[in-house]
Amino acid sequence: MGARRASEDTGRRIGRRALLVGGAVAATGTAVLARDELARLWWRIPGVEKPREQGVVDFAGARWVSASEANWRRADRPDDFGIDMVIVHVTQGSFDSAVRAFQDPDHQAASHYIVGQDGRVTQMIRELDVAYHAGNRDYNERSVGIEHAGFVDRPQDLTDEMYEASARLTARICARYDIPVDREHIIGHVEVPGTDHTDPGPHWDWDRYLKLVGRARTTQRA
């Protein structure tokens, strides 16, 4: 589970957003700045947020349970930060313990989704928002994190139902953001630079998983 302190990932990129807006205005001039350009940039101003509806999920069939707001930050991805990666985690605990951890503001980490051994999917953070799951700010901003309930040293925890449900979820994410289905863009937490985590562990079957994701992606296109 991504238990890095959120202090590595706190704060908005106010300077970046201010420069984007201010730079556009300075270069073009407020009098001649196109209306559609203003519409595209307004949400980048610090403190401005697009309206959102409580409980809406990004993956059909997922159950919504809110993570603590201390464990993620509001964004408007992929407009402000492009999404080009899915990061696979294993919780090192039960499904319920992961939900409780992500609801705990002192935990200061959470993933967008949790997949259970029975194939159930719970979404706790919207994909448009930045979850503190990878222990690396850049990777957090550009990825969707998926936790899988179980332990890295227990291959029996990685069930058929879990693989299949997670693959459908990842396929949908890849389709939504045009992410290639390969090991450069679907990675494990252990592969994130600077992390001290080992999940999803040696028993995670990457060949099987990518085949399932690819098959689900093809089915979704049909």
PDB file of C-alpha atoms in Angstrom:
ATOM      1  CA  MET A   1       0.000   0.000   0.000  1.00  0.00           C
ATOM      2  CA  GLY A   2       1.330   3.521  -0.821  1.00  0.00           C
ATOM      3  CA  ALA A   3       2.192   4.621   2.709  1.00  0.00           C
ATOM      4  CA  ARG A   4       4.576   7.436   1.855  1.00  0.00           C
ATOM      5  CA  ARG A   5       3.813  10.637   3.707  1.00  0.00           C
ATOM      6  CA  ALA A   6       1.615  13.009   1.741  1.00  0.00           C
ATOM      7  CA  SER A   7       4.030  15.833   2.569  1.00  0.00           C
ATOM      8  CA  GLU A   8       5.904  14.743  -0.558  1.00  0.00           C
ATOM      9  CA  ASP A   9       2.805  15.415  -2.611  1.00  0.00           C
ATOM     10  CA  THR A  10       0.972  18.271  -0.918  1.00  0.00           C
ATOM     11  CA  GLY A  11       0.141  21.650  -2.327  1.00  0.00           C
ATOM     12  CA  ARG A  12      -1.134  22.741  -5.707  1.00  0.00           C
ATOM     13  CA  ARG A  13       1.110  23.723  -8.536  1.00  0.00           C
ATOM     14  CA  ILE A  14       0.069  27.339  -8.067  1.00  0.00           C
ATOM     15  CA  GLY A  15       3.193  28.749  -9.674  1.00  0.00           C
ATOM     16  CA  ARG A  16       2.783  26.561 -12.753  1.00  0.00           C
ATOM     17  CA  ARG A  17      -0.883  27.330 -13.136  1.00  0.00           C
ATOM     18  CA  ALA A  18      -0.388  31.044 -12.523  1.00  0.00           C
ATOM     19  CA  LEU A  19       2.350  31.120 -15.161  1.00  0.00           C
ATOM     20  CA  LEU A  20       0.150  29.281 -17.639  1.00  0.00           C
ATOM     21  CA  VAL A  21      -2.679  31.749 -17.209  1.00  0.00           C
ATOM     22  CA  GLY A  22      -0.526  34.822 -16.712  1.00  0.00           C
ATOM     23  CA  GLY A  23       1.750  33.899 -19.591  1.00  0.00           C
ATOM     24  CA  ALA A  24      -1.167  33.504 -21.955  1.00  0.00           C
ATOM     25  CA  VAL A  25      -2.587  36.843 -20.918  1.00  0.00           C
ATOM     26  CA  ALA A  26       0.755  38.625 -21.161  1.00  0.00           C
ATOM     27  CA  ALA A  27       1.568  37.145 -24.568  1.00  0.00           C
ATOM     28  CA  THR A  28      -1.813  37.732 -26.139  1.00  0.00           C
ATOM     29  CA  GLY A  29      -3.297  40.606 -24.202  1.00  0.00           C
ATOM     30  CA  THR A  30      -6.558  40.476 -22.293  1.00  0.00           C
ATOM     31  CA  ALA A  31      -8.386  42.415 -24.970  1.00  0.00           C
ATOM     32  CA  VAL A  32      -7.631  39.909 -27.703  1.00  0.00           C
ATOM     33  CA  LEU A  33      -7.432  36.647 -25.739  1.00  0.00           C
ATOM     34  CA  ALA A  34      -9.819  34.249 -27.445  1.00  0.00           C
ATOM     35  CA  ARG A  35     -12.957  33.309 -25.571  1.00  0.00           C
ATOM     36  CA  ASP A  36     -12.357  29.596 -26.027  1.00  0.00           C
ATOM     37  CA  GLU A  37      -8.829  29.976 -24.661  1.00  0.00           C
ATOM     38  CA  LEU A  38     -10.208  31.569 -21.513  1.00  0.00           C
ATOM     39  CA  ALA A  39     -12.732  28.762 -21.196  1.00  0.00           C
ATOM     40  CA  ARG A  40      -9.936  26.214 -21.496  1.00  0.00           C
ATOM     41  CA  LEU A  41      -7.692  27.893 -18.934  1.00  0.00           C
ATOM     42  CA  TRP A  42     -10.102  29.118 -16.266  1.00  0.00           C
ATOM     43  CA  TRP A  43      -9.839  25.965 -14.138  1.00  0.00           C
ATOM     44  CA  ARG A  44      -6.050  26.345 -13.908  1.00  0.00           C
ATOM     45  CA  ILE A  45      -6.422  29.413 -11.710  1.00  0.00           C
ATOM     46  CA  PRO A  46      -5.704  28.434  -8.074  1.00  0.00           C
ATOM     47  CA  GLY A  47      -8.889  27.852  -6.094  1.00  0.00           C
ATOM     48  CA  VAL A  48     -11.129  27.305  -9.121  1.00  0.00           C
ATOM     49  CA  GLU A  49     -12.729  23.870  -9.423  1.00  0.00           C
ATOM     50  CA  LYS A  50     -15.126  22.339 -11.895  1.00  0.00           C
ATOM     51  CA  PRO A  51     -18.403  21.182 -10.334  1.00  0.00           C
ATOM     52  CA  ARG A  52     -18.555  17.494  -9.465  1.00  0.00           C
ATOM     53  CA  GLU A  53     -21.282  15.191  -8.220  1.00  0.00           C
ATOM     54  CA  GLN A  54     -20.775  13.239  -5.008  1.00  0.00           C
ATOM     55  CA  GLY A  55     -20.712   9.482  -5.467  1.00  0.00           C
ATOM     56  CA  VAL A  56     -20.146   9.427  -9.214  1.00  0.00           C
ATOM     57  CA  VAL A  57     -17.826   6.582 -10.266  1.00  0.00           C
ATOM     58  CA  ASP A  58     -15.577   6.392 -13.310  1.00  0.00           C
ATOM     59  CA  PHE A  59     -15.902   2.621 -13.742  1.00  0.00           C
ATOM     60  CA  ALA A  60     -19.313   1.058 -14.219  1.00  0.00           C
ATOM     61  CA  GLY A  61     -20.015  -1.474 -11.497  1.00  0.00           C
ATOM     62  CA  ALA A  62     -17.689   0.100  -8.955  1.00  0.00           C
ATOM     63  CA  ARG A  63     -19.032   1.004  -5.528  1.00  0.00           C
ATOM     64  CA  TRP A  64     -18.227   4.494  -4.276  1.00  0.00           C
ATOM     65  CA  VAL A  65     -16.667   4.978  -0.826  1.00  0.00           C
ATOM     66  CA  SER A  66     -14.932   8.307  -0.194  1.00  0.00           C
ATOM     67  CA  ALA A  67     -11.309   8.376   0.884  1.00  0.00           C
ATOM     68  CA  SER A  68     -10.269  11.020   3.390  1.00  0.00           C
ATOM     69  CA  GLU A  69      -9.493  14.325   1.703  1.00  0.00           C
ATOM     70  CA  ALA A  70      -6.116  14.222   3.451  1.00  0.00           C
ATOM     71  CA  ASN A  71      -5.128  11.320   1.199  1.00  0.00           C
ATOM     72  CA  TRP A  72      -5.569  12.988  -2.196  1.00  0.00           C
ATOM     73  CA  ARG A  73      -5.780  16.423  -3.794  1.00  0.00           C
ATOM     74  CA  ARG A  74      -8.271  17.936  -6.177  1.00  0.00           C
ATOM     75  CA  ALA A  75      -7.282  18.249  -9.812  1.00  0.00           C
ATOM     76  CA  ASP A  76      -8.896  18.202 -13.239  1.00  0.00           C
ATOM     77  CA  ARG A  77      -7.047  15.430 -14.983  1.00  0.00           C
ATOM     78  CA  PRO A  78      -6.311  14.851 -17.777  1.00  0.00           C
ATOM     79  CA  ASP A  79      -6.608  18.580 -18.574  1.00  0.00           C
ATOM     80  CA  ASP A  80      -4.130  19.768 -15.962  1.00  0.00           C
ATOM     81  CA  PHE A  81      -2.044  16.586 -15.665  1.00  0.00           C
ATOM     82  CA  GLY A  82      -2.045  13.996 -18.441  1.00  0.00           C
ATOM     83  CA  ILE A  83      -2.705  10.376 -17.415  1.00  0.00           C
ATOM     84  CA  ASP A  84      -0.420   7.834 -19.093  1.00  0.00           C
ATOM     85  CA  MET A  85       0.050   5.095 -16.522  1.00  0.00           C
ATOM     86  CA  VAL A  86      -1.701   2.546 -14.306  1.00  0.00           C
ATOM     87  CA  ILE A  87       0.110   1.493 -11.129  1.00  0.00           C
ATOM     88  CA  VAL A  88      -0.663  -1.905  -9.600  1.00  0.00           C
ATOM     89  CA  HIS A  89      -0.521  -2.328  -5.813  1.00  0.00           C
ATOM     90  CA  VAL A  90      -1.186  -5.092  -3.300  1.00  0.00           C
ATOM     91  CA  THR A  91      -2.591  -3.894   0.024  1.00  0.00           C
ATOM     92  CA  GLN A  92      -0.689  -6.112   2.479  1.00  0.00           C
ATOM     93  CA  GLY A  93      -3.996  -6.537   4.275  1.00  0.00           C
ATOM     94  CA  SER A  94      -7.660  -7.262   3.777  1.00  0.00           C
ATOM     95  CA  PHE A  95     -10.095  -5.380   1.565  1.00  0.00           C
ATOM     96  CA  ASP A  96     -11.841  -3.855   4.581  1.00  0.00           C
ATOM     97  CA  SER A  97      -8.591  -2.808   6.236  1.00  0.00           C
ATOM     98  CA  ALA A  98      -7.564  -0.994   3.050  1.00  0.00           C
ATOM     99  CA  VAL A  99     -10.874   0.887   2.939  1.00  0.00           C
ATOM    100  CA  ARG A 100     -10.439   1.901   6.576  1.00  0.00           C
ATOM    101  CA  ALA A 101      -6.863   3.038   5.962  1.00  0.00           C
ATOM    102  CA  PHE A 102      -7.859   5.198   3.014  1.00  0.00           C
ATOM    103  CA  GLN A 103     -10.629   6.787   5.087  1.00  0.00           C
ATOM    104  CA  ASP A 104      -8.128   7.641   7.841  1.00  0.00           C
ATOM    105  CA  PRO A 105      -6.692  11.166   7.437  1.00  0.00           C
ATOM    106  CA  ASP A 106      -3.587  10.170   9.400  1.00  0.00           C
ATOM    107  CA  HIS A 107      -2.755   7.481   6.847  1.00  0.00           C
ATOM    108  CA  GLN A 108      -2.041  10.166   4.232  1.00  0.00           C
ATOM    109  CA  ALA A 109      -2.078   7.715   1.318  1.00  0.00           C
ATOM    110  CA  ALA A 110      -4.773   6.126  -0.845  1.00  0.00           C
ATOM    111  CA  SER A 111      -5.344   4.664  -4.302  1.00  0.00           C
ATOM    112  CA  HIS A 112      -8.183   5.421  -6.684  1.00  0.00           C
ATOM    113  CA  TYR A 113      -9.509   1.841  -6.609  1.00  0.00           C
ATOM    114  CA  ILE A 114      -9.438  -1.322  -4.512  1.00  0.00           C
ATOM    115  CA  VAL A 115     -10.147  -4.717  -6.106  1.00  0.00           C
ATOM    116  CA  GLY A 116     -11.196  -7.569  -3.834  1.00  0.00           C
ATOM    117  CA  GLN A 117     -10.433 -11.267  -4.088  1.00  0.00           C
ATOM    118  CA  ASP A 118     -14.080 -11.808  -5.057  1.00  0.00           C
ATOM    119  CA  GLY A 119     -13.779  -9.336  -7.939  1.00  0.00           C
ATOM    120  CA  ARG A 120     -15.636  -6.449  -6.322  1.00  0.00           C
ATOM    121  CA  VAL A 121     -14.325  -2.997  -7.179  1.00  0.00           C
ATOM    122  CA  THR A 122     -14.542   0.016  -4.889  1.00  0.00           C
ATOM    123  CA  GLN A 123     -13.607   3.494  -6.070  1.00  0.00           C
ATOM    124  CA  MET A 124     -12.443   5.876  -3.344  1.00  0.00           C
ATOM    125  CA  ILE A 125     -10.957   8.760  -5.355  1.00  0.00           C
ATOM    126  CA  ARG A 126     -12.079  10.145  -8.711  1.00  0.00           C
ATOM    127  CA  GLU A 127      -9.691   9.597 -11.596  1.00  0.00           C
ATOM    128  CA  LEU A 128      -9.615  13.330 -12.255  1.00  0.00           C
ATOM    129  CA  ASP A 129      -8.018  13.824  -8.818  1.00  0.00           C
ATOM    130  CA  VAL A 130      -4.460  13.053  -7.710  1.00  0.00           C
ATOM    131  CA  ALA A 131      -4.255  10.164  -5.240  1.00  0.00           C
ATOM    132  CA  TYR A 132      -1.279   9.812  -2.908  1.00  0.00           C
ATOM    133  CA  HIS A 133      -0.489   6.218  -3.815  1.00  0.00           C
ATOM    134  CA  ALA A 134       2.890   6.009  -5.533  1.00  0.00           C
ATOM    135  CA  GLY A 135       5.234   7.815  -3.142  1.00  0.00           C
ATOM    136  CA  ASN A 136       6.392   9.989  -6.053  1.00  0.00           C
ATOM    137  CA  ARG A 137       4.663  13.242  -6.937  1.00  0.00           C
ATOM    138  CA  ASP A 138       5.219  13.048 -10.698  1.00  0.00           C
ATOM    139  CA  TYR A 139       3.962   9.460 -10.855  1.00  0.00           C
ATOM    140  CA  ASN A 140       0.946  10.320  -8.706  1.00  0.00           C
ATOM    141  CA  GLU A 141      -0.025  13.130 -11.045  1.00  0.00           C
ATOM    142  CA  ARG A 142       0.190  11.004 -14.191  1.00  0.00           C
ATOM    143  CA  SER A 143      -1.265   7.689 -12.990  1.00  0.00           C
ATOM    144  CA  VAL A 144      -4.314   5.850 -11.722  1.00  0.00           C
ATOM    145  CA  GLY A 145      -3.608   3.590  -8.741  1.00  0.00           C
ATOM    146  CA  ILE A 146      -5.291   0.202  -8.239  1.00  0.00           C
ATOM    147  CA  GLU A 147      -4.939  -1.722  -4.965  1.00  0.00           C
ATOM    148  CA  HIS A 148      -5.538  -5.468  -4.762  1.00  0.00           C
ATOM    149  CA  ALA A 149      -6.558  -6.971  -1.443  1.00  0.00           C
ATOM    150  CA  GLY A 150      -4.083  -9.511  -0.116  1.00  0.00           C
ATOM    151  CA  PHE A 151      -0.449 -10.144   0.735  1.00  0.00           C
ATOM    152  CA  VAL A 152       2.524 -10.280  -1.638  1.00  0.00           C
ATOM    153  CA  ASP A 153       3.758 -13.579  -0.169  1.00  0.00           C
ATOM    154  CA  ARG A 154       0.392 -15.364  -0.551  1.00  0.00           C
ATOM    155  CA  PRO A 155      -0.181 -16.368  -4.191  1.00  0.00           C
ATOM    156  CA  GLN A 156      -3.592 -17.768  -3.222  1.00  0.00           C
ATOM    157  CA  ASP A 157      -4.753 -14.195  -2.549  1.00  0.00           C
ATOM    158  CA  LEU A 158      -4.436 -13.366  -6.261  1.00  0.00           C
ATOM    159  CA  THR A 159      -7.635 -15.022  -7.418  1.00  0.00           C
ATOM    160  CA  ASP A 160      -9.071 -15.482 -10.900  1.00  0.00           C
ATOM    161  CA  GLU A 161     -11.911 -13.122 -10.000  1.00  0.00           C
ATOM    162  CA  MET A 162      -9.425 -10.468  -8.906  1.00  0.00           C
ATOM    163  CA  TYR A 163      -7.317 -10.708 -12.050  1.00  0.00           C
ATOM    164  CA  GLU A 164     -10.334 -10.564 -14.332  1.00  0.00           C
ATOM    165  CA  ALA A 165     -12.041  -7.653 -12.558  1.00  0.00           C
ATOM    166  CA  SER A 166      -8.811  -5.675 -12.336  1.00  0.00           C
ATOM    167  CA  ALA A 167      -8.042  -6.329 -16.008  1.00  0.00           C
ATOM    168  CA  ARG A 168     -11.458  -4.988 -17.042  1.00  0.00           C
ATOM    169  CA  LEU A 169     -10.854  -1.914 -14.901  1.00  0.00           C
ATOM    170  CA  THR A 170      -7.379  -1.303 -16.302  1.00  0.00           C
ATOM    171  CA  ALA A 171      -8.623  -1.853 -19.860  1.00  0.00           C
ATOM    172  CA  ARG A 172     -11.288   0.798 -19.351  1.00  0.00           C
ATOM    173  CA  ILE A 173      -8.722   3.249 -17.922  1.00  0.00           C
ATOM    174  CA  CYS A 174      -6.363   2.584 -20.841  1.00  0.00           C
ATOM    175  CA  ALA A 175      -9.181   3.122 -23.335  1.00  0.00           C
ATOM    176  CA  ARG A 176     -10.294   6.360 -21.665  1.00  0.00           C
ATOM    177  CA  TYR A 177      -6.832   7.963 -21.719  1.00  0.00           C
ATOM    178  CA  ASP A 178      -5.374   6.151 -24.757  1.00  0.00           C
ATOM    179  CA  ILE A 179      -2.757   4.369 -22.639  1.00  0.00           C
ATOM    180  CA  PRO A 180      -0.857   1.542 -24.382  1.00  0.00           C
ATOM    181  CA  VAL A 181      -1.373  -1.909 -22.871  1.00  0.00           C
ATOM    182  CA  ASP A 182       2.259  -2.724 -22.109  1.00  0.00           C
ATOM    183  CA  ARG A 183       4.724  -2.918 -19.245  1.00  0.00           C
ATOM    184  CA  GLU A 184       5.966   0.607 -19.786  1.00  0.00           C
ATOM    185  CA  HIS A 185       2.559   2.032 -18.967  1.00  0.00           C
ATOM    186  CA  ILE A 186       1.102  -0.618 -16.640  1.00  0.00           C
ATOM    187  CA  ILE A 187       3.609  -1.000 -13.835  1.00  0.00           C
ATOM    188  CA  GLY A 188       3.953  -2.195 -10.264  1.00  0.00           C
ATOM    189  CA  HIS A 189       4.455   0.011  -7.238  1.00  0.00           C
ATOM    190  CA  VAL A 190       7.924  -1.499  -6.878  1.00  0.00           C
ATOM    191  CA  GLU A 191       8.896   0.121 -10.197  1.00  0.00           C
ATOM    192  CA  VAL A 192       8.168   3.689  -9.106  1.00  0.00           C
ATOM    193  CA  PRO A 193      11.431   5.625  -8.651  1.00  0.00           C
ATOM    194  CA  GLY A 194      12.264   6.335  -5.028  1.00  0.00           C
ATOM    195  CA  THR A 195       9.752   3.902  -3.543  1.00  0.00           C
ATOM    196  CA  ASP A 196      10.633   1.368  -0.844  1.00  0.00           C
ATOM    197  CA  HIS A 197       7.634  -0.873  -1.636  1.00  0.00           C
ATOM    198  CA  THR A 198       7.823  -4.332  -3.201  1.00  0.00           C
ATOM    199  CA  ASP A 199       4.227  -4.800  -4.357  1.00  0.00           C
ATOM    200  CA  PRO A 200       2.615  -6.341  -6.280  1.00  0.00           C
ATOM    201  CA  GLY A 201       5.296  -8.903  -5.442  1.00  0.00           C
ATOM    202  CA  PRO A 202       6.837 -11.968  -7.099  1.00  0.00           C
ATOM    203  CA  HIS A 203       3.562 -13.877  -7.430  1.00  0.00           C
ATOM    204  CA  TRP A 204       1.838 -11.252  -9.559  1.00  0.00           C
ATOM    205  CA  ASP A 205       1.541 -12.805 -13.042  1.00  0.00           C
ATOM    206  CA  TRP A 206       2.276  -9.952 -15.410  1.00  0.00           C
ATOM    207  CA  ASP A 207       2.002 -12.020 -18.588  1.00  0.00           C
ATOM    208  CA  ARG A 208      -1.433 -13.253 -17.578  1.00  0.00           C
ATOM    209  CA  TYR A 209      -2.556  -9.807 -16.479  1.00  0.00           C
ATOM    210  CA  LEU A 210      -1.530  -8.028 -19.675  1.00  0.00           C
ATOM    211  CA  LYS A 211      -3.229 -10.698 -21.785  1.00  0.00           C
ATOM    212  CA  LEU A 212      -6.418 -10.220 -19.780  1.00  0.00           C
ATOM    213  CA  VAL A 213      -6.193  -6.435 -20.114  1.00  0.00           C
ATOM    214  CA  GLY A 214      -5.595  -6.714 -23.849  1.00  0.00           C
ATOM    215  CA  ARG A 215      -8.531  -9.087 -24.267  1.00  0.00           C
ATOM    216  CA  ALA A 216     -10.817  -6.810 -22.239  1.00  0.00           C
ATOM    217  CA  ARG A 217      -9.709  -3.779 -24.254  1.00  0.00           C
ATOM    218  CA  THR A 218     -10.523  -5.576 -27.504  1.00  0.00           C
ATOM    219  CA  THR A 219     -13.932  -6.623 -26.175  1.00  0.00           C
ATOM    220  CA  GLN A 220     -14.714  -3.067 -25.097  1.00  0.00           C
ATOM    221  CA  ARG A 221     -13.961  -1.808 -28.598  1.00  0.00           C
ATOM    222  CA  ALA A 222     -16.335  -4.320 -30.188  1.00  0.00           C
TER     223      ALA A 222
END
